Tab-separated table of C-alpha atoms and ligand atoms in Angstrom:
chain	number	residue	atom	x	y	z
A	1	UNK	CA	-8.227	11.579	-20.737
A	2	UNK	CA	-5.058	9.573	-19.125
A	3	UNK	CA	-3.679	7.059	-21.523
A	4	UNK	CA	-2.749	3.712	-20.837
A	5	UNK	CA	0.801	2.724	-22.638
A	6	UNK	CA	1.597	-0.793	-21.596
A	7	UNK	CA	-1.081	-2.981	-19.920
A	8	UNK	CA	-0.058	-6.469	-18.131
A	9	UNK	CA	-1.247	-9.161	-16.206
A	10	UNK	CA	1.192	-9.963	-13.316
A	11	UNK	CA	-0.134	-13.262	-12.120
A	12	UNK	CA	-3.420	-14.769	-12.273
A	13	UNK	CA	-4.904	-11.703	-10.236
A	14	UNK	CA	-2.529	-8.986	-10.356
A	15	UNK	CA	-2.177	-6.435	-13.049
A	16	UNK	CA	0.112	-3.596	-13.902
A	17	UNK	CA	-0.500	-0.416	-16.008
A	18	UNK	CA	1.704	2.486	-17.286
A	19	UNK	CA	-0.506	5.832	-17.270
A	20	UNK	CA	0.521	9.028	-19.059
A	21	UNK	CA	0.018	11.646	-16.135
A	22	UNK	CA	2.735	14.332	-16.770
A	23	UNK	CA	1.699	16.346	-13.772
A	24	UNK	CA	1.420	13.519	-11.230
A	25	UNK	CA	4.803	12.280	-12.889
A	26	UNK	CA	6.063	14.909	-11.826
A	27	UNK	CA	5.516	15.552	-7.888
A	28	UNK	CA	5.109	12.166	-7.111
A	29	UNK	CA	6.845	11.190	-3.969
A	30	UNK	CA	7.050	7.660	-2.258
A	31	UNK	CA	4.348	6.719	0.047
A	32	UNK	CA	1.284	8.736	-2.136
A	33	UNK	CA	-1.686	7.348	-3.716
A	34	UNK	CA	-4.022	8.235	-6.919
A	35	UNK	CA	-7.836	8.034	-7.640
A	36	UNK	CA	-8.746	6.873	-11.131
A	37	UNK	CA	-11.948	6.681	-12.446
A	38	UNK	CA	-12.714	4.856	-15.851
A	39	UNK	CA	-15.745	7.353	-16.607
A	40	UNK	CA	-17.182	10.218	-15.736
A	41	UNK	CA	-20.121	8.354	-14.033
A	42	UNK	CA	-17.799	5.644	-12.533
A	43	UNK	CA	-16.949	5.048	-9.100
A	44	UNK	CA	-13.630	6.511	-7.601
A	45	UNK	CA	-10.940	3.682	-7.167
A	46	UNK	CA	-7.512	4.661	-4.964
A	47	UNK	CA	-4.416	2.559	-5.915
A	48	UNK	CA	-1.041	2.976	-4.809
A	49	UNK	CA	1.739	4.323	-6.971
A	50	UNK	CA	4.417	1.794	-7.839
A	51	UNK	CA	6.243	3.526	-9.623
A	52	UNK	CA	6.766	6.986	-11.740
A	53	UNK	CA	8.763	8.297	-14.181
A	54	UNK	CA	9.068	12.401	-14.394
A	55	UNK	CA	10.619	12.571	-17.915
A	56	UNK	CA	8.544	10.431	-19.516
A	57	UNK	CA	5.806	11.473	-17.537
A	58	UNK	CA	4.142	7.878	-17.215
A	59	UNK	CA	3.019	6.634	-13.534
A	60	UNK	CA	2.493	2.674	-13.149
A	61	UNK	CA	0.184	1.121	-10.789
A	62	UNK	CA	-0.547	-2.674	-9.791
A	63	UNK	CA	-3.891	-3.607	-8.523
A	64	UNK	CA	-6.020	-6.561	-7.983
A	65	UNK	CA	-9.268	-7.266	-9.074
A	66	UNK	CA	-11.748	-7.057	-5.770
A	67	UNK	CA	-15.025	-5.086	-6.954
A	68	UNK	CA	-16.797	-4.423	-10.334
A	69	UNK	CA	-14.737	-0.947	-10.880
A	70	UNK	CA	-11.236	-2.976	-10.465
A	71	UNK	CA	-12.835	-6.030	-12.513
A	72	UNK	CA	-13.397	-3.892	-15.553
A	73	UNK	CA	-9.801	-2.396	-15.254
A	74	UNK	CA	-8.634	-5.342	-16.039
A	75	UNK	CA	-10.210	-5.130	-20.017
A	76	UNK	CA	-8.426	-2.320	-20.256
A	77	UNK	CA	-5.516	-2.215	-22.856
A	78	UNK	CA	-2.596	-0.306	-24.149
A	79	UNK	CA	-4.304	2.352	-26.209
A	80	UNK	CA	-7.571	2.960	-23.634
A	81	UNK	CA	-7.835	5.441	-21.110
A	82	UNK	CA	-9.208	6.716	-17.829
A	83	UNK	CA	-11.112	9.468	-18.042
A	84	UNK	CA	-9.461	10.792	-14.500
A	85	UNK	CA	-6.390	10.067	-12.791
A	86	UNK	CA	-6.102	12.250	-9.897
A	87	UNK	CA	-3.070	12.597	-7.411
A	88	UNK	CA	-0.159	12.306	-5.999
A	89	UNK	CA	-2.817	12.235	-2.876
A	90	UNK	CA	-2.242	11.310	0.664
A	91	UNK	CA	1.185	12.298	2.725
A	92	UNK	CA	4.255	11.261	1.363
A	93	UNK	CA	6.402	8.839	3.191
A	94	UNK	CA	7.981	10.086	6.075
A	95	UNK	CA	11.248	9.103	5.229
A	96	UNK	CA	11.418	11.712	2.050
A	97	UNK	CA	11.378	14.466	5.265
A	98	UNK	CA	14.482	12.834	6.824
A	99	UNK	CA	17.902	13.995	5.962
A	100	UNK	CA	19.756	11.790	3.912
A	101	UNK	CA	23.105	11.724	5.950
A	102	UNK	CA	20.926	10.545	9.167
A	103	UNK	CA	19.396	7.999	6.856
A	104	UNK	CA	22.479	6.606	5.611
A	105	UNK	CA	23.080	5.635	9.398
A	106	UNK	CA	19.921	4.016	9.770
A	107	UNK	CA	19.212	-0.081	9.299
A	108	UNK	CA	16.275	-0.167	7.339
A	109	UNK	CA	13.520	-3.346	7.069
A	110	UNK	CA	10.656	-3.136	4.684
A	111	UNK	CA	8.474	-6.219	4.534
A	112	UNK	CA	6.212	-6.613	1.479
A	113	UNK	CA	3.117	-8.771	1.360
A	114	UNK	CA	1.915	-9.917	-1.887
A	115	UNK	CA	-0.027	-7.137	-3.824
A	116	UNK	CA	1.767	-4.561	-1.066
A	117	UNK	CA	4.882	-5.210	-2.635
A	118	UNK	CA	4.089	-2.234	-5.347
A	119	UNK	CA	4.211	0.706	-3.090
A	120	UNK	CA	7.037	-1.194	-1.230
A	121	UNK	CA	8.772	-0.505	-4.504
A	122	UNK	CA	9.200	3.217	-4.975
A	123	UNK	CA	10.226	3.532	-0.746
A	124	UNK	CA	12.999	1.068	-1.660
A	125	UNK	CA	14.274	2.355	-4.899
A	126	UNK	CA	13.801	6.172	-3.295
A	127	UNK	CA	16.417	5.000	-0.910
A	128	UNK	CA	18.704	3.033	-3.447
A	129	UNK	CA	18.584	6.799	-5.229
A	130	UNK	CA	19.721	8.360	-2.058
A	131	UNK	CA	22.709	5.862	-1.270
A	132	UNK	CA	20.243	3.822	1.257
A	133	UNK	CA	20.478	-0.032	1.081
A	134	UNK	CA	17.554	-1.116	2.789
A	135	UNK	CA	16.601	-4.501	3.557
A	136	UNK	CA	13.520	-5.824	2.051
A	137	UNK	CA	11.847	-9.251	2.748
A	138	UNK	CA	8.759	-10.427	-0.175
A	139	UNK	CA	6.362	-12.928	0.728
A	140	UNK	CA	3.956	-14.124	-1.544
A	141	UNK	CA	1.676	-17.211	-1.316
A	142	UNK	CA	2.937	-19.047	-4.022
A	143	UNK	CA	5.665	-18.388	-6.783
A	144	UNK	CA	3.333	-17.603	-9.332
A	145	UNK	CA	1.856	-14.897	-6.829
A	146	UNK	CA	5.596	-12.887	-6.771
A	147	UNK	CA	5.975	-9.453	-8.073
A	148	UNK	CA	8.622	-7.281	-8.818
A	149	UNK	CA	11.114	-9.517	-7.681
A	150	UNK	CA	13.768	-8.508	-10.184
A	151	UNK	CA	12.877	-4.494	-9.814
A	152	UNK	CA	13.153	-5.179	-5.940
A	153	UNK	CA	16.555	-7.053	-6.294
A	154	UNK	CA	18.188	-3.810	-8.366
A	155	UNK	CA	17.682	-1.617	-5.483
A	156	UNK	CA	17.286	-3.501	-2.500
A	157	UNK	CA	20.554	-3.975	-0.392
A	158	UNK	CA	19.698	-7.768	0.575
A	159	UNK	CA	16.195	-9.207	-0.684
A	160	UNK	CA	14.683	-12.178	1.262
A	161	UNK	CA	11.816	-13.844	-0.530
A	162	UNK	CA	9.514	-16.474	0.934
A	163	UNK	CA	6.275	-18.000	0.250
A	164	UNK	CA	3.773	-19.629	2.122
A	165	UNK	CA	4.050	-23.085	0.768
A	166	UNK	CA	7.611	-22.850	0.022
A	167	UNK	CA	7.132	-22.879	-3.687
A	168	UNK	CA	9.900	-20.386	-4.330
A	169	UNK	CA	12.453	-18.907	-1.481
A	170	UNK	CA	12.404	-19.278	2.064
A	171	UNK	CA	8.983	-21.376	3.601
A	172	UNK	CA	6.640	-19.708	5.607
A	173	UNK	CA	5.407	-16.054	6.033
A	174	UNK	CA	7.339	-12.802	6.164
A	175	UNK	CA	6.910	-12.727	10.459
A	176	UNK	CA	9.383	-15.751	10.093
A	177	UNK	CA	11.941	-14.265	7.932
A	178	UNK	CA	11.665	-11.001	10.471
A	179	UNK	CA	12.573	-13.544	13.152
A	180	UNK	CA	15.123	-14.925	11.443
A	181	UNK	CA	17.129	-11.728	10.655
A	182	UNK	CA	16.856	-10.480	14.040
A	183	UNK	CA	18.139	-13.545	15.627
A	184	UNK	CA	21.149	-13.398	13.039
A	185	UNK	CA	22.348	-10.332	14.649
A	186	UNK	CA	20.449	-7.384	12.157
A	187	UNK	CA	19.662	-4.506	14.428
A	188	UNK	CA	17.069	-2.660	12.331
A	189	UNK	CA	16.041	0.862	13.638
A	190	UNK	CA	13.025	0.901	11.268
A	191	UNK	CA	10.479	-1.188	9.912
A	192	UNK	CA	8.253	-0.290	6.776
A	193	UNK	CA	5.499	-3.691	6.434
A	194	UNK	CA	2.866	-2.693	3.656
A	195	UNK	CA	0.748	-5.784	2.863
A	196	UNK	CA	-2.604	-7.219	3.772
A	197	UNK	CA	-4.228	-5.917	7.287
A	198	UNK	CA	-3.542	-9.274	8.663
A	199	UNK	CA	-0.087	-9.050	7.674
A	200	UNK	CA	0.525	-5.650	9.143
A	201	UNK	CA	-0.924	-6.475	12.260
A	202	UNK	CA	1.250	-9.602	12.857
A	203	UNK	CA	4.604	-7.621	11.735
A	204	UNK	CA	3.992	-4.846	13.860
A	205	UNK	CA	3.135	-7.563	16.988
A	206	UNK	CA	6.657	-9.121	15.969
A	207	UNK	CA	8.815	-5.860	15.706
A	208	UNK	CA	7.308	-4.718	19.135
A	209	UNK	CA	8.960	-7.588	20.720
A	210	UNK	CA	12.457	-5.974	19.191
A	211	UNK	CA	11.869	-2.561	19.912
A	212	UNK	CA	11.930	-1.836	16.168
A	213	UNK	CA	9.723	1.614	15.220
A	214	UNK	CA	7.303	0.079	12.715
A	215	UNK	CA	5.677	2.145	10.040
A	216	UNK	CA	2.351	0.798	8.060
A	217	UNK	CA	0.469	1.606	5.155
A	218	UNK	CA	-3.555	1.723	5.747
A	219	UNK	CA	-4.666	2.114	2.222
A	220	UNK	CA	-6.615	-1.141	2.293
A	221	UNK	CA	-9.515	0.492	4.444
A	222	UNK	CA	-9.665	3.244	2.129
A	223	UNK	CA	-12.807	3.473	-0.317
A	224	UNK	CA	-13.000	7.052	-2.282
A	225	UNK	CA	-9.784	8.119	-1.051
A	226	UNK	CA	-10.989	12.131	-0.647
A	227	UNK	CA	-11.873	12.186	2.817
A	228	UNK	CA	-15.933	11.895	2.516
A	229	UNK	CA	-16.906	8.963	2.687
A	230	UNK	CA	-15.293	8.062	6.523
A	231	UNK	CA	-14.826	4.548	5.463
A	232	UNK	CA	-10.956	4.957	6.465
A	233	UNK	CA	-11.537	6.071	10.042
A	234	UNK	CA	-9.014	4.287	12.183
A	235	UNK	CA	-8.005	4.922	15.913
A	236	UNK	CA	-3.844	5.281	16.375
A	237	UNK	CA	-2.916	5.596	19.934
A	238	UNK	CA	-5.601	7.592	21.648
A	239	UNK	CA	-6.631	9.647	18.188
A	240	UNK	CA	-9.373	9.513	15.386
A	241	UNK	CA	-7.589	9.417	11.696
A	242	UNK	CA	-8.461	9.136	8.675
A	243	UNK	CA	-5.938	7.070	6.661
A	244	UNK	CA	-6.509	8.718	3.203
A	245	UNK	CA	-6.329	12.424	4.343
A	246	UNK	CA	-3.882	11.795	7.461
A	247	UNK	CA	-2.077	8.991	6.162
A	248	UNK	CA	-2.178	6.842	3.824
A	249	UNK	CA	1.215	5.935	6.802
A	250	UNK	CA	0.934	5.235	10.542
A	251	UNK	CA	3.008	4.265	13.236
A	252	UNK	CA	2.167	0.920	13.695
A	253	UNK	CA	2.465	0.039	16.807
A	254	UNK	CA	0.272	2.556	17.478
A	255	UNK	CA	-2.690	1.580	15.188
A	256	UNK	CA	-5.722	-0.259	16.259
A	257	UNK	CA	-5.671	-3.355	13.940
A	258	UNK	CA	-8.693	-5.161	15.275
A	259	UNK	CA	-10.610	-2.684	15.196
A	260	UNK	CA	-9.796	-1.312	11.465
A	261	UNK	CA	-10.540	-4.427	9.974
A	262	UNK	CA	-13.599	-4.896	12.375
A	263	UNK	CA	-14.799	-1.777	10.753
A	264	UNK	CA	-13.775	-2.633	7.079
A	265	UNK	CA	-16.119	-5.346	7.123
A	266	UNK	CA	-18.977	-3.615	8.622
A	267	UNK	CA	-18.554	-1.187	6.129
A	268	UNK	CA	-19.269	-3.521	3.406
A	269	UNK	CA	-23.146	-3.969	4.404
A	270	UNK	CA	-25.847	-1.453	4.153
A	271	UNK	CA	-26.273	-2.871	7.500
A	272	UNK	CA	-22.833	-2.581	8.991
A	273	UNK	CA	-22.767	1.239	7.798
A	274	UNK	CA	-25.993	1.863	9.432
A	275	UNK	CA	-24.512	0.489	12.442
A	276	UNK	CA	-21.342	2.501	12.107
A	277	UNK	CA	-23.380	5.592	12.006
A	278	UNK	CA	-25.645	5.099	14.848
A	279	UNK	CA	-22.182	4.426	16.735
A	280	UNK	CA	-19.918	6.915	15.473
A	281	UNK	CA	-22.593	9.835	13.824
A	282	UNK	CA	-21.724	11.425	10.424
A	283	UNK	CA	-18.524	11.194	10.225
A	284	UNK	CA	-19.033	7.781	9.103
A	285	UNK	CA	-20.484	8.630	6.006
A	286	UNK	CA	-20.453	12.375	4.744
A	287	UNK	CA	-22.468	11.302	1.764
A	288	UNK	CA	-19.904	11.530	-0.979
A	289	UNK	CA	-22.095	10.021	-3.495
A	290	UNK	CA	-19.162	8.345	-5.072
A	291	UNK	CA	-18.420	5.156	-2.786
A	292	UNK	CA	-21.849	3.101	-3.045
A	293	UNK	CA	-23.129	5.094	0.454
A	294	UNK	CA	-25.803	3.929	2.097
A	295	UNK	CA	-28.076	3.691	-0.930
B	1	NAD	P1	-1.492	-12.407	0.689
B	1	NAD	O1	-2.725	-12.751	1.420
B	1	NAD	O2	-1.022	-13.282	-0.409
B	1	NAD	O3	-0.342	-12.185	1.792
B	1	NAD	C1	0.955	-11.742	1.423
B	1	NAD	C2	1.906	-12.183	2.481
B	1	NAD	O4	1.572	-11.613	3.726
B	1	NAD	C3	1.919	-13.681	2.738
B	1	NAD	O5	2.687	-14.358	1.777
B	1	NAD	C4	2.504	-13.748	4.128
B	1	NAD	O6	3.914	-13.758	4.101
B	1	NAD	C5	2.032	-12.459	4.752
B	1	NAD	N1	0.952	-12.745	5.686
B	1	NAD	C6	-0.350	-12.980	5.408
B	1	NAD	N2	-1.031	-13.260	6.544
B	1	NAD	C7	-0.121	-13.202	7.548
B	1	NAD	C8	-0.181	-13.422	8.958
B	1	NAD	N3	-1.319	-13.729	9.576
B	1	NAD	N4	0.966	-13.288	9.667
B	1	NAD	C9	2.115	-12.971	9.072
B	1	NAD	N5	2.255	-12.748	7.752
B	1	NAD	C10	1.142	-12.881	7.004
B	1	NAD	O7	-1.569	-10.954	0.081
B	1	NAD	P2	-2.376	-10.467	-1.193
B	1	NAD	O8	-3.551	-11.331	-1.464
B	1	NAD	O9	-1.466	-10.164	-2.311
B	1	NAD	O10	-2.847	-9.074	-0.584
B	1	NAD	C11	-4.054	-8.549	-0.805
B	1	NAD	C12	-4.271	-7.485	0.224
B	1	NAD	O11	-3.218	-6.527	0.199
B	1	NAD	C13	-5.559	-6.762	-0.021
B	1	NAD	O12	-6.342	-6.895	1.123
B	1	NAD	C14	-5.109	-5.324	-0.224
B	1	NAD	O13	-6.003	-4.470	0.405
B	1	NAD	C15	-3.767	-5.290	0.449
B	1	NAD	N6	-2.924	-4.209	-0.061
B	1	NAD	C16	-2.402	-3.379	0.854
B	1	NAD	C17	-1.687	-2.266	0.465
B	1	NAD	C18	-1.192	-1.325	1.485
B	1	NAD	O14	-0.851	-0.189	1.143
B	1	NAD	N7	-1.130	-1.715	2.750
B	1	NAD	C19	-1.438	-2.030	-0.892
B	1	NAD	C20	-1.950	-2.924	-1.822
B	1	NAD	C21	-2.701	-4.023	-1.383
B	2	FES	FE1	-10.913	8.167	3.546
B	2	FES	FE2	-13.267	7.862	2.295
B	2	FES	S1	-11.440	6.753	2.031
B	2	FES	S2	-12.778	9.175	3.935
């Protein structure tokens, strides 16, 4: 069993946990994922990492409430426990690979969309370890929908915030503030947007226009996370990938947007996965038993 230690509500729909998970603690790097599951029965959920701590050998995730699984998580308290945790899964970010000196030459952009501002987190403060100031931009819809902005302001080199409705920060959407800094004279060699499909899809349309190498996180389309299920299957450039064994991070000018989140929403129906395997074959589905199938 994997204790909970502190257990908070964010904002109205986004929650934060500290997990005891010595082992995953420990070779955690920037970029990965884990799989809890509240029971032995229960259905496998992947979350990001936001953040980890080796010596105390805690790991913290944010999610949001979307399905029955995530709903209950959010009864959970300090004290409880999930009876897995599973992980660090996925490839690490590909910036861990680089070498440091080569990074410290590099201009650096991440852009974080509301709940895709946790796994924003350890990337920046991986950097800020390394003597890399990155730039970050937040946007959120409202104020009350802003994360981390104080743990992103200790490590980030500048931090732009902005929400949608101007209720906090800069007004308008994170494409904006992109705009904005390129047209003030930044010349960023590399992007990092995690956030919302939609929100990946425009950044990467808007960094094209610069020229700026634009790297995306596709853990939205995932469903068990373990390579089974085929729910993930995304086309970047002229390949077939599957974000949670191959990823969770793509190039993302490379990644076929409108057909990803074409996909995610057939895969919601028994219908649309019926569909998806009459068009694609097994590899849609490998019958994990774990993701709600086709039953
Ligand atoms: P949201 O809808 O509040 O959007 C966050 C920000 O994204 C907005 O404030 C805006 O600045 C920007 N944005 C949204 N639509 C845009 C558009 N069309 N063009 C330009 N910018 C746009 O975000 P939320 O409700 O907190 O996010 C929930 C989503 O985040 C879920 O779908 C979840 O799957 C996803 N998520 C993704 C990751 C990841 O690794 N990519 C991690 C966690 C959550
Ligand atoms: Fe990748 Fe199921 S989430 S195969």
């Amino acid at each position: 069993m994997f204790k909970i230690t502190k257990a908070e509500q964010l904002t109205s729909n986004i929650y934060l946990m500290d997990v005891v998970a010595p082992r995953v603690a420990k070779s955690c790097k920037p970029g990965q994922f884990i799989i809890v599951r509240l029971n032995e029965t229960a259905e496998r959920i992947p979350l990001t990492i936001c953040d980890y701590d080796a010596e105390a050998g805690t790991v913290t995730i944010v999610f949001q409430p979307v399905g029955a699984s995530t709903h209950k998580m959010t009864s959970l308290k300090a004290g409880d426990s999930f009876a897995d945790f599973v992980g660090p899964l996925g490839c690490p970010s590909e910036l861990c690979d680089e070498d440091i000196e080569e990074l410290k030459k590099k201009k650096i952009l991440f852009v974080a969309g509301g709940v895709g501002t946790a796994p924003v987190y350890p990337q920046v403060k991986w950097l800020h370890e390394h003597g890399v100031a990155a730039d970050v931009i937040v946007g959120a819809k409202t104020k009350d929908l802003l994360i981390l902005e104080k743990e992103m302001e200790a490590v980030a080199g500048n931090l732009y915030v902005t929400t949608d409705d101007g209720s906090y920060g800069r007004h308008g959407m994170v494409t904006a503030v992109i705009d904005e800094l390129v047209a003030a004279g930044n010349q960023y060699d590399l992007c990092v947007a995690i956030g919302p499909m939609i929100m990946m899809k425009f950044c990467c349309l808007t960094t094209k226009k610069y020229g700026i190498k634009t790297i995306v996180s596709m853990n939205p389309i995932m469903v068990d996370g373990t390579g089974m299920c085929g729910a993930c299957r995304l086309v970047v450039g002229d390949e077939v990938k599957f974000a949670c064994v191959d990823g969770p991070e793509f190039d993302g000018h490379l990644v076929d947007f409108d057909q990803a989140m074409k996909r995610q929403q057939m895969y919601k129906t028994q219908e649309g996965r019926a569909m998806l395997k009459l068009q694609e074959g097994d590899t849609h589905h490998g019958g994990c038993g774990n993701c709600g199938g086709d039953e």
